[in-house]
Short mmCIF file of C-alpha atoms in Angstrom, two decimals:
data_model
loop_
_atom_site.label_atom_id
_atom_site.label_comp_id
_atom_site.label_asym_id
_atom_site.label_seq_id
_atom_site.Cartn_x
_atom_site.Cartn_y
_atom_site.Cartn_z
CA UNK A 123 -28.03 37.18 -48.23
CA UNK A 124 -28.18 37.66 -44.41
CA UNK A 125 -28.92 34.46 -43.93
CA UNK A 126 -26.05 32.99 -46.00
CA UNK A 127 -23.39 35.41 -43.93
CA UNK A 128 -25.23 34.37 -40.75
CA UNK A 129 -24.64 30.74 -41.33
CA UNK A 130 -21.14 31.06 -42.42
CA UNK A 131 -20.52 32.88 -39.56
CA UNK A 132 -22.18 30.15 -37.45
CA UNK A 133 -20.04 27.43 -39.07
CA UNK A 134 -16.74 29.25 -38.53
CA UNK A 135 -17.74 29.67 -34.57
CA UNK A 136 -18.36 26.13 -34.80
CA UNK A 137 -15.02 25.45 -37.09
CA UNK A 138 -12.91 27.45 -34.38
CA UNK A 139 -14.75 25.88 -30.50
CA UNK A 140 -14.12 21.96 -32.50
CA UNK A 141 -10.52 23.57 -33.07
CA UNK A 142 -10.17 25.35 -29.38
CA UNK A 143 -11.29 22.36 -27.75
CA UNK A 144 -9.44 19.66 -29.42
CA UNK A 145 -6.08 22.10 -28.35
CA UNK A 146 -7.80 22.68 -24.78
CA UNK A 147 -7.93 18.28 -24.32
CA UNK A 148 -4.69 18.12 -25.93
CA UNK A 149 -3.38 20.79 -23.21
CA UNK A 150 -5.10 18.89 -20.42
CA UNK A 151 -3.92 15.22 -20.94
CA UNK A 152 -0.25 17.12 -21.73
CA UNK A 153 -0.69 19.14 -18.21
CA UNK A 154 -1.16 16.05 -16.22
CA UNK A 155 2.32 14.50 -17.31
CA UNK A 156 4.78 17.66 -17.46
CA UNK A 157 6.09 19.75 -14.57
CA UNK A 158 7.95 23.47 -14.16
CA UNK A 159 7.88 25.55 -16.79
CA UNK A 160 6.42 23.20 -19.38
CA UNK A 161 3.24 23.65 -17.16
CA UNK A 162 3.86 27.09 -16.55
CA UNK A 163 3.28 27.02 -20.90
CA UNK A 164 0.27 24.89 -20.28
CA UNK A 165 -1.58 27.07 -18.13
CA UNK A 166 -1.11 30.34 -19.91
CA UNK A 167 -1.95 28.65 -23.59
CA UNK A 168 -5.30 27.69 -21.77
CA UNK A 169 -5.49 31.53 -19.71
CA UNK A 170 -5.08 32.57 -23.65
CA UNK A 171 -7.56 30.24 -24.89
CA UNK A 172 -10.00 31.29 -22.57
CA UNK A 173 -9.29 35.05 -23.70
CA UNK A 174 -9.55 34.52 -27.17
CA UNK A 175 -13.08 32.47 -27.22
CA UNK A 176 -14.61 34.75 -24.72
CA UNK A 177 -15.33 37.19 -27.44
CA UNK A 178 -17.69 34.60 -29.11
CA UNK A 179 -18.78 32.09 -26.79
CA UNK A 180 -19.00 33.41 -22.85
CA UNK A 181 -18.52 29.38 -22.01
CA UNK A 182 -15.14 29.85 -22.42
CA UNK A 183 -14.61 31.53 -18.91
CA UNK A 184 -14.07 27.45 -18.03
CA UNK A 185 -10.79 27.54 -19.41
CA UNK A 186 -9.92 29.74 -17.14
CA UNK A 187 -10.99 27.13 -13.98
CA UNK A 188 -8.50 24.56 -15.50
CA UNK A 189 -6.27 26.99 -15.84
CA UNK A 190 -5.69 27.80 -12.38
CA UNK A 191 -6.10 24.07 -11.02
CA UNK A 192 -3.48 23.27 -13.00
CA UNK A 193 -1.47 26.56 -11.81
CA UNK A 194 -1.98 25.37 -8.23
CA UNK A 195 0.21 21.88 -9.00
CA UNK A 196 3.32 24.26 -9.57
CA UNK A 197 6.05 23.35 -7.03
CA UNK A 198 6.60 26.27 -5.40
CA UNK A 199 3.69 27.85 -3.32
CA UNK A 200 4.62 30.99 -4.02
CA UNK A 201 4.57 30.13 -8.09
CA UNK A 202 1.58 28.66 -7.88
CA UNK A 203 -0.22 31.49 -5.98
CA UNK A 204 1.19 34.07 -8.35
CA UNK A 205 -0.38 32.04 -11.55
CA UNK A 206 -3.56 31.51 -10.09
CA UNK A 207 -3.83 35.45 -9.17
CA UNK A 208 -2.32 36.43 -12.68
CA UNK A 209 -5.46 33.66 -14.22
CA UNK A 210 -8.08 35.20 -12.29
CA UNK A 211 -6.81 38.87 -12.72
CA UNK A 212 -6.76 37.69 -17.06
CA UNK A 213 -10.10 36.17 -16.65
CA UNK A 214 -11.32 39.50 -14.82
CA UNK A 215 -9.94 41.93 -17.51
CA UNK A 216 -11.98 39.64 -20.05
CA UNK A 217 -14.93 39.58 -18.11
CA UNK A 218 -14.81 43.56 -18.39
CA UNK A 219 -13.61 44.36 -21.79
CA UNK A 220 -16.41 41.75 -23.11
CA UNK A 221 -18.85 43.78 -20.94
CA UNK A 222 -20.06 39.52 -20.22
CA UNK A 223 -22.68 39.11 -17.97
CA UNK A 224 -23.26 37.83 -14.63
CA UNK A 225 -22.22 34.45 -14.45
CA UNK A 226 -19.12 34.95 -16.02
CA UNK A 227 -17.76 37.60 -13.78
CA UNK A 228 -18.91 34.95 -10.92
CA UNK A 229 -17.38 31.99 -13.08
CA UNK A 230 -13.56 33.81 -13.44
CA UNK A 231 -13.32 35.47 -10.00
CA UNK A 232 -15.06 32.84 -7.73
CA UNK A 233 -13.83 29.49 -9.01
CA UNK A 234 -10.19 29.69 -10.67
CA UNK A 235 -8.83 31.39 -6.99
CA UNK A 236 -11.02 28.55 -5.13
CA UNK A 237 -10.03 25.68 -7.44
CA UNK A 238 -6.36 26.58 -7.44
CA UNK A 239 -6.02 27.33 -3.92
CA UNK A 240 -7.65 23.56 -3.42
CA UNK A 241 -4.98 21.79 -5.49
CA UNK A 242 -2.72 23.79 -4.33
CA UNK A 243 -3.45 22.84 -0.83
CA UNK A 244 -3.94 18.96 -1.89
CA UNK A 245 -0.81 18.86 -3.92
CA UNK A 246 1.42 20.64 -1.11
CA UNK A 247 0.04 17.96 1.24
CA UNK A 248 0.57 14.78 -1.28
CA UNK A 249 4.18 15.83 -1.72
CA UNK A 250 4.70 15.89 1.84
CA UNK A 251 3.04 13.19 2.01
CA UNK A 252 5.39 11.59 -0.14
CA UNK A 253 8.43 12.40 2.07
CA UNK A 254 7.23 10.88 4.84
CA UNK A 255 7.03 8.01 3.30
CA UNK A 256 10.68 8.16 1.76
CA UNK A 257 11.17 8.76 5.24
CA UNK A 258 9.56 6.36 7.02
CA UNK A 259 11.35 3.68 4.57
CA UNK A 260 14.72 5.30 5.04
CA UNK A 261 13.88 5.02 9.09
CA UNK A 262 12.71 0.62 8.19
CA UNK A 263 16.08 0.57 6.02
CA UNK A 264 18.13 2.21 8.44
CA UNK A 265 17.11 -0.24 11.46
CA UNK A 266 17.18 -3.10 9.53
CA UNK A 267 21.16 -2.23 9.11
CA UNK A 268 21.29 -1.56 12.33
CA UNK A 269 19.75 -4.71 13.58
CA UNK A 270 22.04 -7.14 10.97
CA UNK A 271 25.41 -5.27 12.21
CA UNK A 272 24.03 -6.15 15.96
CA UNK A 273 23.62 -9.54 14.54
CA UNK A 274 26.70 -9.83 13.22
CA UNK A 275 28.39 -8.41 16.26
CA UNK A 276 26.76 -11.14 18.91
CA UNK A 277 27.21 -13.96 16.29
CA UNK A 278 31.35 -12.36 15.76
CA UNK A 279 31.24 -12.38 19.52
CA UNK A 280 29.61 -16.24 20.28
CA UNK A 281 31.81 -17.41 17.12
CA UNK A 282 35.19 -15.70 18.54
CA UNK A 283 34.53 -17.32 22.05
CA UNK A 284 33.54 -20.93 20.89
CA UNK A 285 36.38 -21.17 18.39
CA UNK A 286 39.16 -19.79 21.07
CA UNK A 287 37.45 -22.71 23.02
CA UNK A 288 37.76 -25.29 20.53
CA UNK A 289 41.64 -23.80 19.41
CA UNK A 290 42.59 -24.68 23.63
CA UNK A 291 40.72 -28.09 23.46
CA UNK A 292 42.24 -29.26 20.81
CA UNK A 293 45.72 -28.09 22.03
CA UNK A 294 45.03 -29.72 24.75
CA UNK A 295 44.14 -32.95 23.55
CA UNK A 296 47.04 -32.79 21.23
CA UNK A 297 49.23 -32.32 24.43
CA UNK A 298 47.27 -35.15 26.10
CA UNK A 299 47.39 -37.78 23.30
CA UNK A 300 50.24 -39.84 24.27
CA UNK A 301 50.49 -38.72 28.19
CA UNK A 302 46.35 -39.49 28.85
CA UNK A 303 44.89 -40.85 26.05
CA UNK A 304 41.14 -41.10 28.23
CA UNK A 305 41.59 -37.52 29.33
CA UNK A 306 42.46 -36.37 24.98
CA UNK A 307 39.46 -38.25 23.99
CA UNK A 308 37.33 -36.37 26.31
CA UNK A 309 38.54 -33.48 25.13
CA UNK A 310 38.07 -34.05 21.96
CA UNK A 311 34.43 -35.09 22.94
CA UNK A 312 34.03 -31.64 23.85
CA UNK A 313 35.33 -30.02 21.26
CA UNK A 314 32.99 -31.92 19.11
CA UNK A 315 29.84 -30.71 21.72
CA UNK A 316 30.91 -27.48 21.45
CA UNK A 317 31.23 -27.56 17.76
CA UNK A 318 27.80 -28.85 17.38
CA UNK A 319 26.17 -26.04 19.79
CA UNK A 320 28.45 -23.47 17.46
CA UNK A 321 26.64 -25.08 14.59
CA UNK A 322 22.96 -25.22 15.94
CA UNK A 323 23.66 -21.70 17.45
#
């Protein structure tokens, strides 16, 4: 009879850490995509996790580590520090009203403030990280405007000056026409040579 209750007991803690840890992946892939308060969700349904299997498994303190690493990817450092404490002060009150041993108490006030505070750190520096690099392309976009409009101003500047020169030539050769026609063809020589250098230029 004992044994029969024993091993129905021992399939249902089975049943529920297959069940807990099926939600627990689920959770993590999810955590990885989702920002703000959808995250915010994230970490306590795995803070809650970790206090409801701590009564029958003391392994469960882990959930408590991924808890607050993924509390420390919160945008706001202030957020994030307050959801890492809040994890480690959940995992604490566990720790005591399971009376768990040792290497729990070291497992949920060591590593969820450690681990947190790490991707906290790391994900505070990617994101700035990230700006300087919208930066740094706004700075290569901005120059590269800045160097076509110079463009465009010398070649509005060589363009104004060669075709004023051509406009006078040509007047000039139109004057010249019937009065010198040697001295209208040169002109319009030039006109051509300066046309050409327009051109190449």
């Amino acid at each position: 009879w004992y044994s029969s209750i024993s091993s129905a007991r021992s399939a249902g803690h089975w049943a529920i850490t297959l069940v807990a840890t099926a939600a627990f992946l689920a959770s993590y892939f999810r955590a990885h995509w989702v920002r703000g308060a959808r995250l915010v969700a994230i970490v306590l349904f795995q803070t809650a996790l970790g206090a409801a299997l701590t009564a029958m498994n003391f392994g469960a303190s882990v959930f408590f580590i991924y808890a607050a690493s993924f509390a420390g990817r919160l945008e706001r450092a202030r957020d994030a520090l307050g959801l890492i404490a809040l994890v480690a002060l959940a995992g604490v009150a566990c720790a005591w009203l399971a009376d768990a041993p040792p290497f729990y108490w070291i497992t949920v006030v060591v590593f969820p403030p450690l681990i947190g505070g790490v991707n906290l750190h790391f994900t505070r520096v990617e994101r700035a990280n990230a700006r300087l690099r919208l930066a740094q392309a706004e700075i290569e976009h901005l120059a590269a405007v800045a160097e076509r409009e110079r463009i465009a101003r010398d070649l509005h500047d060589v363009l104004g000056h060669t075709l004023s020169l051509i406009i006078l030539k040509s007047e000039l050769a139109s004057k010249l026409a019937e009065r010198d026609p040697a001295r209208a063809a040169r002109e319009i020589r030039d006109v051509e040579q300066v046309s050409r250098k327009a051109l190449a230029e």
